[in-house]
Short mmCIF file of N, CA and C in Angstrom, two decimals:
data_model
loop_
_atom_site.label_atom_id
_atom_site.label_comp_id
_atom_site.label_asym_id
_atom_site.label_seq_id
_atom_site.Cartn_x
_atom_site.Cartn_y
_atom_site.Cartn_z
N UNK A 1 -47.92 84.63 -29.69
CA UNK A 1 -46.78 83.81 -29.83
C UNK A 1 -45.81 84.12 -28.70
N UNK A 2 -45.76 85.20 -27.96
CA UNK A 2 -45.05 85.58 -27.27
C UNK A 2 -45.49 85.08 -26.04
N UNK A 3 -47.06 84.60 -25.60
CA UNK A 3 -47.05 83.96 -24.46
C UNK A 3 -46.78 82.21 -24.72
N UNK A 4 -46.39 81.65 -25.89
CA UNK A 4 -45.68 80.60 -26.40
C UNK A 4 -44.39 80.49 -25.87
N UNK A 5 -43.92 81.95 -26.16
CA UNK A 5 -42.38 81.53 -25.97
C UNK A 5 -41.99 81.77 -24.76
N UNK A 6 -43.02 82.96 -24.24
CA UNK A 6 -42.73 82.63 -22.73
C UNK A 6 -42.84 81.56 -22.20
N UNK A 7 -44.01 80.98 -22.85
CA UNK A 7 -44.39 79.28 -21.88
C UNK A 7 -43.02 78.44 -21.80
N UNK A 8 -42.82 78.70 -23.17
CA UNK A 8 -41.29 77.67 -23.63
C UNK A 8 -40.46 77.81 -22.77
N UNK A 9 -40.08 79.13 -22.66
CA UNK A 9 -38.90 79.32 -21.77
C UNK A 9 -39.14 79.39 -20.24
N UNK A 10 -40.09 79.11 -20.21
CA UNK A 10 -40.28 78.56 -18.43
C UNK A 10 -40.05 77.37 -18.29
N UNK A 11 -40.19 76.96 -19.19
CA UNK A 11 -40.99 75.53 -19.40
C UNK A 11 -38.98 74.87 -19.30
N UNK A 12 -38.24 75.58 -20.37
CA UNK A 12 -36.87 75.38 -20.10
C UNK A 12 -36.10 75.72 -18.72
N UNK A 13 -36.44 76.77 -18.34
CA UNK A 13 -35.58 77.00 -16.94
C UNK A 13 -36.29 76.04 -15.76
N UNK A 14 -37.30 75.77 -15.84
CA UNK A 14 -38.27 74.76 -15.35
C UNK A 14 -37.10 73.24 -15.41
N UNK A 15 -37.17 73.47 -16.43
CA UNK A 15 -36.09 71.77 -16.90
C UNK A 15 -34.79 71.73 -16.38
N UNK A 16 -34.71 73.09 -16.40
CA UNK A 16 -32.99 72.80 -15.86
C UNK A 16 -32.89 72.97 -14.46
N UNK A 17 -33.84 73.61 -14.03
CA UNK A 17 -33.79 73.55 -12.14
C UNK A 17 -34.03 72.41 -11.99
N UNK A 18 -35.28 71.13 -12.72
CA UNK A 18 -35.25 69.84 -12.26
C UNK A 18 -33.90 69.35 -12.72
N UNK A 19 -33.57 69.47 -13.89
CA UNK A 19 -32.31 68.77 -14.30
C UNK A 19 -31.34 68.69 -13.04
N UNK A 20 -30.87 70.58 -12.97
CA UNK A 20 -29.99 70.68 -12.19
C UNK A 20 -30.20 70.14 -10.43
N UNK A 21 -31.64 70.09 -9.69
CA UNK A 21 -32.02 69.15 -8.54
C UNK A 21 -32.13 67.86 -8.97
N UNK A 22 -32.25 67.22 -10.06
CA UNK A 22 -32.49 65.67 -9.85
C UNK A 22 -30.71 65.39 -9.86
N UNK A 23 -29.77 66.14 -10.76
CA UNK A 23 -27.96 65.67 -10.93
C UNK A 23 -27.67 66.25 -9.23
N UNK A 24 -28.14 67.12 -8.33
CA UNK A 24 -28.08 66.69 -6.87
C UNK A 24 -28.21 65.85 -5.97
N UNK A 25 -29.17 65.53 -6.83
CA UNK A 25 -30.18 64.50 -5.81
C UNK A 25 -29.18 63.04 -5.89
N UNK A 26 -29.17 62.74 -7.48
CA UNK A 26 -28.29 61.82 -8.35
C UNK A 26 -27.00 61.32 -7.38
N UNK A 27 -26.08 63.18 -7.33
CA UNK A 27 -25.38 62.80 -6.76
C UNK A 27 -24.84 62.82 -5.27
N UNK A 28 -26.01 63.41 -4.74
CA UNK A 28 -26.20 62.96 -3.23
C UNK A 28 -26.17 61.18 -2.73
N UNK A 29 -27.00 60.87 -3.67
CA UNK A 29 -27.23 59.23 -3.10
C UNK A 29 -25.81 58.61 -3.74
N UNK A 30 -25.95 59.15 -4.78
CA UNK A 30 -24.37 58.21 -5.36
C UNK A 30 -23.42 57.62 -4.33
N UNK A 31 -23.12 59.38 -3.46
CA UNK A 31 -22.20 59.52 -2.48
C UNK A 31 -22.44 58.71 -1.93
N UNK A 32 -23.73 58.77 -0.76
CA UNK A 32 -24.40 57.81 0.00
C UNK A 32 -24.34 56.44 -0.52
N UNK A 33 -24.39 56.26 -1.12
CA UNK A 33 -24.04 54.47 -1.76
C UNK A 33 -22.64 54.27 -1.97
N UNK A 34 -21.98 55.11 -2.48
CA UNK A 34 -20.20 55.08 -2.35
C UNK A 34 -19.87 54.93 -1.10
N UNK A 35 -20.14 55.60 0.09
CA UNK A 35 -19.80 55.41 1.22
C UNK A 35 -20.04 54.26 1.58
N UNK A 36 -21.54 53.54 1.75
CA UNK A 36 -21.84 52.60 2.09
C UNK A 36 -21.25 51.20 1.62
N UNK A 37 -21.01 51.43 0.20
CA UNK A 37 -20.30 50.17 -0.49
C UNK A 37 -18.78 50.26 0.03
N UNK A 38 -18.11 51.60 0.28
CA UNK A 38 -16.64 51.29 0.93
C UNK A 38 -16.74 51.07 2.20
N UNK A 39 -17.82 51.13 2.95
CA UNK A 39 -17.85 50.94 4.54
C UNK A 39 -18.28 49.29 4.17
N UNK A 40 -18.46 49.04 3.11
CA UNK A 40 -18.74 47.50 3.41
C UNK A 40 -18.28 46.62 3.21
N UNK A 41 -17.22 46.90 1.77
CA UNK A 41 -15.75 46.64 1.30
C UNK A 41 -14.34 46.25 2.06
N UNK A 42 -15.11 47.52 3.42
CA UNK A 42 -13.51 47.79 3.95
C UNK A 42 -13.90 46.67 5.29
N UNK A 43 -15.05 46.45 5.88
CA UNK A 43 -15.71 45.00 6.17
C UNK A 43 -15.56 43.67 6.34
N UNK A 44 -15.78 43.56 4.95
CA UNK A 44 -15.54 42.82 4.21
C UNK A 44 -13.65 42.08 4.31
N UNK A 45 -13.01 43.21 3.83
CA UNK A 45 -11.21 42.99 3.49
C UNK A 45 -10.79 42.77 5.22
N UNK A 46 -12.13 43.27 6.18
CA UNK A 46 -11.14 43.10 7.76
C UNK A 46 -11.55 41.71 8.05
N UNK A 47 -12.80 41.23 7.65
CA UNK A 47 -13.19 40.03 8.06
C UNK A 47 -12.12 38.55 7.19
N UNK A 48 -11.84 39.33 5.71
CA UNK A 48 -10.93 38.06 4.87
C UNK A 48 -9.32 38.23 5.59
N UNK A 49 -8.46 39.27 6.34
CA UNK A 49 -7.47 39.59 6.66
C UNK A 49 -8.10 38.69 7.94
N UNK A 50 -9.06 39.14 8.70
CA UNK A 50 -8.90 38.20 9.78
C UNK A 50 -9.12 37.10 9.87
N UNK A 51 -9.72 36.37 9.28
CA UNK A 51 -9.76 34.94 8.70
C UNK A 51 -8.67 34.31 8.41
N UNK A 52 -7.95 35.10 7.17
CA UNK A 52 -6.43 34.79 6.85
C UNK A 52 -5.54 34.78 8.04
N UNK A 53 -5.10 35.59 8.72
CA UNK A 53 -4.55 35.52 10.22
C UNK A 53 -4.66 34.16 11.11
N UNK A 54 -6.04 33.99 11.27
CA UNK A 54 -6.39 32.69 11.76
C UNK A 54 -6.11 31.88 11.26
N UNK A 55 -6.34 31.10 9.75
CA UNK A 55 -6.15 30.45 9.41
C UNK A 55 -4.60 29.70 9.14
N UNK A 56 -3.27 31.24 9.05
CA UNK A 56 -2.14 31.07 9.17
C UNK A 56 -1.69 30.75 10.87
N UNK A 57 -2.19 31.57 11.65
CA UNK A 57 -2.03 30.71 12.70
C UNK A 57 -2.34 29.29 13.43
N UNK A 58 -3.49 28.95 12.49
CA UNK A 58 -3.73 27.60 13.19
C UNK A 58 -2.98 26.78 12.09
N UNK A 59 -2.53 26.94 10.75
CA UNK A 59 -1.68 26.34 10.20
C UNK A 59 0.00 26.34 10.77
N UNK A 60 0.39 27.35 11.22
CA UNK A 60 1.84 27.41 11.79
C UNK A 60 1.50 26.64 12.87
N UNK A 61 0.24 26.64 13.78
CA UNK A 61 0.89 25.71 15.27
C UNK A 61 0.57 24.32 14.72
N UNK A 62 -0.29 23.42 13.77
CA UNK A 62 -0.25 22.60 13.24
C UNK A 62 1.01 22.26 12.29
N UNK A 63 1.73 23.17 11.94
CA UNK A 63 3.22 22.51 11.44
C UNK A 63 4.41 22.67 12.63
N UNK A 64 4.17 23.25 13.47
CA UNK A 64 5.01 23.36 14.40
C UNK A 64 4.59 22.00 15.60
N UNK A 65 3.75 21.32 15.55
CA UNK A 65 3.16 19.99 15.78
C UNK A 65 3.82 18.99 14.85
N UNK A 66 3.67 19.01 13.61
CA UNK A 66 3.97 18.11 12.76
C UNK A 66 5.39 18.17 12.94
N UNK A 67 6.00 19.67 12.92
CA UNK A 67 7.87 19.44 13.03
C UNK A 67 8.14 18.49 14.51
N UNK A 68 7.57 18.42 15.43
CA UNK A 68 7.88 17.94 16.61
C UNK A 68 7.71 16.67 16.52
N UNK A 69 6.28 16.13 16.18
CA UNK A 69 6.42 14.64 15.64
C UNK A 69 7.40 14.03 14.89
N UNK A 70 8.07 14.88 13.72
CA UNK A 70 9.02 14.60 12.72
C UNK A 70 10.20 14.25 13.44
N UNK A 71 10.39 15.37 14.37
CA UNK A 71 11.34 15.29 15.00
C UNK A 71 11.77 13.87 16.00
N UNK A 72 10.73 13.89 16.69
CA UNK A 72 10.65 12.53 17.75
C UNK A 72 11.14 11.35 17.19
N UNK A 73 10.09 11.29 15.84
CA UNK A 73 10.66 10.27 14.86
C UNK A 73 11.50 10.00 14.42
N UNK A 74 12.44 11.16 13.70
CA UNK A 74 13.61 10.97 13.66
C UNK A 74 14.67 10.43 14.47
N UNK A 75 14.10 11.17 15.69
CA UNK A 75 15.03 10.41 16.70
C UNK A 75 15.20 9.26 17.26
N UNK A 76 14.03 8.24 17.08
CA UNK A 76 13.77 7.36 17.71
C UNK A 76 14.53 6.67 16.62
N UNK A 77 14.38 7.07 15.34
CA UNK A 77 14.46 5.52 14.05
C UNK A 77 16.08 6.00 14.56
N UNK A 78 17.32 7.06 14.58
CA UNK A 78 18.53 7.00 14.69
C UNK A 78 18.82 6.22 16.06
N UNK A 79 18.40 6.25 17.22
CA UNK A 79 18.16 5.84 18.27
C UNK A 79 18.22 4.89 18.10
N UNK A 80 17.01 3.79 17.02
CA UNK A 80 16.87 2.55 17.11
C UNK A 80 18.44 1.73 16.12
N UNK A 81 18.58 2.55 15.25
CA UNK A 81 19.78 2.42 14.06
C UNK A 81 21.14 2.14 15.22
N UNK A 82 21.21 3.07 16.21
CA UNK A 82 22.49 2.87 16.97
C UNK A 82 22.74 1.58 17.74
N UNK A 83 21.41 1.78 18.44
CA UNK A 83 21.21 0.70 19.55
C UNK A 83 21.66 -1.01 18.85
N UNK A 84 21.11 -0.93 17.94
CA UNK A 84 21.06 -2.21 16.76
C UNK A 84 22.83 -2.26 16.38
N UNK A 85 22.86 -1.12 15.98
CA UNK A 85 24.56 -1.29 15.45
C UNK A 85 25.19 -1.48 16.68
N UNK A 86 25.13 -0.91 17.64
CA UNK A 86 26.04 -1.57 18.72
C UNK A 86 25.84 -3.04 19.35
N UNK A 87 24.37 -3.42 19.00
CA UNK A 87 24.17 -4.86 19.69
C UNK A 87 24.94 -5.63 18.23
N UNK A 88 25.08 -5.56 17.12
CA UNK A 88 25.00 -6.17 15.90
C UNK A 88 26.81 -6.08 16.05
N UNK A 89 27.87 -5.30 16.69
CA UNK A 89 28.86 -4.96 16.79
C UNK A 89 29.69 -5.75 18.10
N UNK A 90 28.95 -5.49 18.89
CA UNK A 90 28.65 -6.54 20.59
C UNK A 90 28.93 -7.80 20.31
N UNK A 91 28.47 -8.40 19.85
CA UNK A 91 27.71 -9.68 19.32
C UNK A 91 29.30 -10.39 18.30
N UNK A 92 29.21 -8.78 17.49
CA UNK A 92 30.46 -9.78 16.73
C UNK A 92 31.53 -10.16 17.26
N UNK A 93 32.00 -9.15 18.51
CA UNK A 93 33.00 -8.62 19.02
C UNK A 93 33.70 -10.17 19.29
N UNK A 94 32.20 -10.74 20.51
CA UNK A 94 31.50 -12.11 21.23
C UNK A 94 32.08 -12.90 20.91
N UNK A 95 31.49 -13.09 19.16
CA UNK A 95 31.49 -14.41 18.27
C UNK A 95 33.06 -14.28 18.34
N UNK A 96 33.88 -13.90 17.93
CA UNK A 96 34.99 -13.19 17.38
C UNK A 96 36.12 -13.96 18.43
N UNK A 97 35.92 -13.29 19.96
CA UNK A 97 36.56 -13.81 20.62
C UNK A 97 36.31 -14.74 21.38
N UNK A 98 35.28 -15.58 20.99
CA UNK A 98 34.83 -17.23 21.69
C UNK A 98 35.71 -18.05 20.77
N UNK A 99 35.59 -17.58 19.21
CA UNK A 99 36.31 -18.38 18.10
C UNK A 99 38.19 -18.25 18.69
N UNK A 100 38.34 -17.07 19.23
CA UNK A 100 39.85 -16.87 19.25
C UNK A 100 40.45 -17.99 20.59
N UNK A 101 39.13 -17.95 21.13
CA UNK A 101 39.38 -19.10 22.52
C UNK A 101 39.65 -20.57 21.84
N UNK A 102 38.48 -20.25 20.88
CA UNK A 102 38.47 -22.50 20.33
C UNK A 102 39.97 -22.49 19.97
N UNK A 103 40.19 -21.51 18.87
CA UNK A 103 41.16 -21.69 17.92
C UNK A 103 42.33 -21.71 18.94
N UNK A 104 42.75 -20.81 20.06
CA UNK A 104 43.87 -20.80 20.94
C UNK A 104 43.89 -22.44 21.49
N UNK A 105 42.07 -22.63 21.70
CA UNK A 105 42.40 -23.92 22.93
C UNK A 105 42.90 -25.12 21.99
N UNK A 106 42.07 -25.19 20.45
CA UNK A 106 42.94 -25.99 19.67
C UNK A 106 43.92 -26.09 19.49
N UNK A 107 45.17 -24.62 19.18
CA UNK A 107 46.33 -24.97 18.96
C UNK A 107 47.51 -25.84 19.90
N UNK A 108 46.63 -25.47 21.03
CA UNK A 108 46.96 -25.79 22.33
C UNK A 108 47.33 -27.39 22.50
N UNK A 109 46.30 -27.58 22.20
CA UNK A 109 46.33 -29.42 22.10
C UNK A 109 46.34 -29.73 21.32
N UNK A 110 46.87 -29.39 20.20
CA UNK A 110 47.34 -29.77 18.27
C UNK A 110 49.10 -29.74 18.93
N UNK A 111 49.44 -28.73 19.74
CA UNK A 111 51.00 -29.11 20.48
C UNK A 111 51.48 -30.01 21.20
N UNK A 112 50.23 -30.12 21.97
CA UNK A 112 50.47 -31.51 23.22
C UNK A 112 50.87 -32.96 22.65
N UNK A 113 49.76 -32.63 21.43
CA UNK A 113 49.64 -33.82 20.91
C UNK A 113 51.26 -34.13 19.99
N UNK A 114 51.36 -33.30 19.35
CA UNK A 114 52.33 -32.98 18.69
C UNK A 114 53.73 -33.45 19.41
N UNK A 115 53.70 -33.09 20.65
CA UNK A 115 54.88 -33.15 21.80
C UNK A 115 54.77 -34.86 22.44
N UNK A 116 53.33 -35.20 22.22
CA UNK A 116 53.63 -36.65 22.89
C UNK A 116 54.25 -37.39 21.41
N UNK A 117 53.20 -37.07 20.64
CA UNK A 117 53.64 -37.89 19.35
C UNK A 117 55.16 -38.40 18.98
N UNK A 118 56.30 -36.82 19.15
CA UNK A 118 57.61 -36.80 19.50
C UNK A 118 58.04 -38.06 20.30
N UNK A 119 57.66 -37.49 21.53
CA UNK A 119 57.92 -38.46 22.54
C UNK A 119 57.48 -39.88 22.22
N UNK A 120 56.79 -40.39 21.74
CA UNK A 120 56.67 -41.66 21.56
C UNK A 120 57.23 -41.91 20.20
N UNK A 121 57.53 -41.31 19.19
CA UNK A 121 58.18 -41.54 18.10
C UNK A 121 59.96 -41.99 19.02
N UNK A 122 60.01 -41.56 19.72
CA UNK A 122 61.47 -41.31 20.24
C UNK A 122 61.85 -42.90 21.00
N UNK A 123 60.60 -43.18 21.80
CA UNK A 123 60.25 -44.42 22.57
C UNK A 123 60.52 -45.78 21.96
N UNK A 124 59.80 -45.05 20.78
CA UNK A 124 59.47 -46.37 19.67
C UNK A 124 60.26 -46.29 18.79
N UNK A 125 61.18 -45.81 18.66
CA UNK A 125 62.51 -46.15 17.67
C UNK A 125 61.76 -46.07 16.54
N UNK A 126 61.18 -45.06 16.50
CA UNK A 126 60.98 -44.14 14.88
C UNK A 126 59.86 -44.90 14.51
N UNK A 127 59.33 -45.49 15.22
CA UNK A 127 57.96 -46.15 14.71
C UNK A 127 56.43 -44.70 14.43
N UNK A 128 55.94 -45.01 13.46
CA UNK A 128 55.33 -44.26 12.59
C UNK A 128 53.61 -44.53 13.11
N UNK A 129 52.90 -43.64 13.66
CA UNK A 129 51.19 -44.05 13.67
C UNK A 129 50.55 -43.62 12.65
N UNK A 130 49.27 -44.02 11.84
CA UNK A 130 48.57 -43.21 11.16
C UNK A 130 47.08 -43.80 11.29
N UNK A 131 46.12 -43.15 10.84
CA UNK A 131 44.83 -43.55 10.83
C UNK A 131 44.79 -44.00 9.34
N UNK A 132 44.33 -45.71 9.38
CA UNK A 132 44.35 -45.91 7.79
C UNK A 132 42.42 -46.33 7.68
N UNK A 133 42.00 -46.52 6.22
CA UNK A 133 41.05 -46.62 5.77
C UNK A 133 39.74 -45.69 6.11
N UNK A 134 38.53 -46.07 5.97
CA UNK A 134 37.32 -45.13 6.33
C UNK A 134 37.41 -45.44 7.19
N UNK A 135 37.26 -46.21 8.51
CA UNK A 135 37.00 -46.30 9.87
C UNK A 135 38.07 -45.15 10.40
N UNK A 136 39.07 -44.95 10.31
CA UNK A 136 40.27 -44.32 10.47
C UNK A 136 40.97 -44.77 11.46
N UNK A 137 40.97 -46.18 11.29
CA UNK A 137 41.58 -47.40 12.43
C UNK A 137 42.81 -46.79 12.89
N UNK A 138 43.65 -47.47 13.89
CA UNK A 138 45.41 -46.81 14.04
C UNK A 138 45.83 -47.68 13.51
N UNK A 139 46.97 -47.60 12.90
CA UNK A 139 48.13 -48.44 11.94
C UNK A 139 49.12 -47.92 12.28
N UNK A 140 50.43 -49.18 11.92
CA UNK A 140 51.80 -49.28 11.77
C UNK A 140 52.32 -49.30 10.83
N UNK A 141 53.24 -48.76 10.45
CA UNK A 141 54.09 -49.32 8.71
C UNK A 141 54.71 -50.32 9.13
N UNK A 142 55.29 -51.57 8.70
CA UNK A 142 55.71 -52.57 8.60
C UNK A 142 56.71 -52.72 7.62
N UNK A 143 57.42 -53.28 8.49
CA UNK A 143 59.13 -53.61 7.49
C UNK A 143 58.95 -54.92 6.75
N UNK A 144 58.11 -55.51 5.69
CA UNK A 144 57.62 -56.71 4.83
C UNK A 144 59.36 -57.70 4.47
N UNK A 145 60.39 -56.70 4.72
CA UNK A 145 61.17 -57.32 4.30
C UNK A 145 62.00 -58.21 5.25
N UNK A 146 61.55 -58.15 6.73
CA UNK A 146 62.07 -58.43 7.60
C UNK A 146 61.37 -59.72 7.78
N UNK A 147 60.25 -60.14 7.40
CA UNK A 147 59.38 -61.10 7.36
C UNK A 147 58.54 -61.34 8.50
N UNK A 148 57.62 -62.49 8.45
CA UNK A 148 57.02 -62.92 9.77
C UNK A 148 57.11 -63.16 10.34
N UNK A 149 56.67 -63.69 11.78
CA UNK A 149 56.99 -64.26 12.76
C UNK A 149 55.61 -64.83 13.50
N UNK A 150 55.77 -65.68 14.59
CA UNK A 150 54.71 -66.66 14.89
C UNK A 150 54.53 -67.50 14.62
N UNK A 151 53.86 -68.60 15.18
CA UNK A 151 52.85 -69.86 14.76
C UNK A 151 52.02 -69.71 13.20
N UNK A 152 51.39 -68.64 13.35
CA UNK A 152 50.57 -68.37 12.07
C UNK A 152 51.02 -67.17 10.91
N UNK A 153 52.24 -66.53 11.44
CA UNK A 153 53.04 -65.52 10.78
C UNK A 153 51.93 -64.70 10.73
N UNK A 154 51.63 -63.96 11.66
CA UNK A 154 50.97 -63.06 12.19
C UNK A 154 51.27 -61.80 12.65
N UNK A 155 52.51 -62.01 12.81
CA UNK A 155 53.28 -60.96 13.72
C UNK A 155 54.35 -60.32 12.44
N UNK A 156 54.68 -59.17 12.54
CA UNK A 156 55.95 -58.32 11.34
C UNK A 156 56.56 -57.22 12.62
N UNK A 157 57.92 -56.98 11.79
CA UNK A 157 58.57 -55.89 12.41
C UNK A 157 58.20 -54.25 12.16
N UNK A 158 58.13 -53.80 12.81
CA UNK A 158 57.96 -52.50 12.09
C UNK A 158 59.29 -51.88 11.57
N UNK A 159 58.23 -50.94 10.88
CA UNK A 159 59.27 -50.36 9.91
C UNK A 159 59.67 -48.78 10.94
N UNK A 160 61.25 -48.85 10.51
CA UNK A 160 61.82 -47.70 11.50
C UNK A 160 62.55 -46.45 10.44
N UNK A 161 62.51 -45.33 10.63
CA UNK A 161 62.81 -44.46 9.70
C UNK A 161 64.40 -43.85 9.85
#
């Protein structure tokens, strides 16, 4: 029995030298695979950082493009807004004072007229003109009480004010 238990207990220290070389071995490669997975990790995070980099840079010079277009645009539509308001302002200024010409050159000869009218009211011993009916013929007022005169009583006095 005793070369039993010797067997046994070889047979145990046997187990634990493999035990204790295979938890070496175990954790030899572990290491070796830890390393390798953070050397591939860290890889990995330089290739997504540099990607990211790129990708923010070609996005900033593409909005720094787009701000410049924005910009142009802007300027052109205020540009076009002014140009318009000053022709639209121009224009009225134009209308404005062509009308101030009619209206001056009318009053002008609304006086003349006014001044001969005088004058011939003065001529004519208060004799009166007007435009009568739709044609807007010239007419006299007539003194009816003074009666006719002529061959065919055709003829009246006018009326004096």
């Amino acid at each position: 029995m005793s070369s039993l238990l010797t067997l046994a207990k070889d047979l145990e220290q046997q187990s634990k030298a493999q035990q204790k070389s295979t938890g070496e071995m175990l954790k030899a490669a572990f290491s070796e695979h830890e390393k390798s997975v953070k050397a591939e990790l860290s890889a990995s995070a330089k290739r997504i950082s540099d990607a990211i980099s790129a990708h923010e840079q070609g996005m900033t010079a593409a909005m720094q493009s787009n701000r410049l277009s924005v910009l142009r645009m802007v300027g052109r539509t205020w540009l076009t807004i002014t140009l318009v308001s000053v022709l639209l302002i121009a224009t009225s200024g134009s209308i404005l004072w062509w009308q101030g010409q009619q209206i001056t050159g009318n009053y002008q000869t609304i006086r003349a007229q006014e001044r001969t009218q005088a004058m011939l009211s003065e001529k004519n011993h208060g004799v009166q003109l007007s435009l009568c009916g739709e044609k807007k013929l010239s007419c006299v007022k007539v003194n009816p009480k003074a009666g006719a005169y002529g061959e065919e009583g055709n003829w009246m006095v006018l009326e004096r004010k």
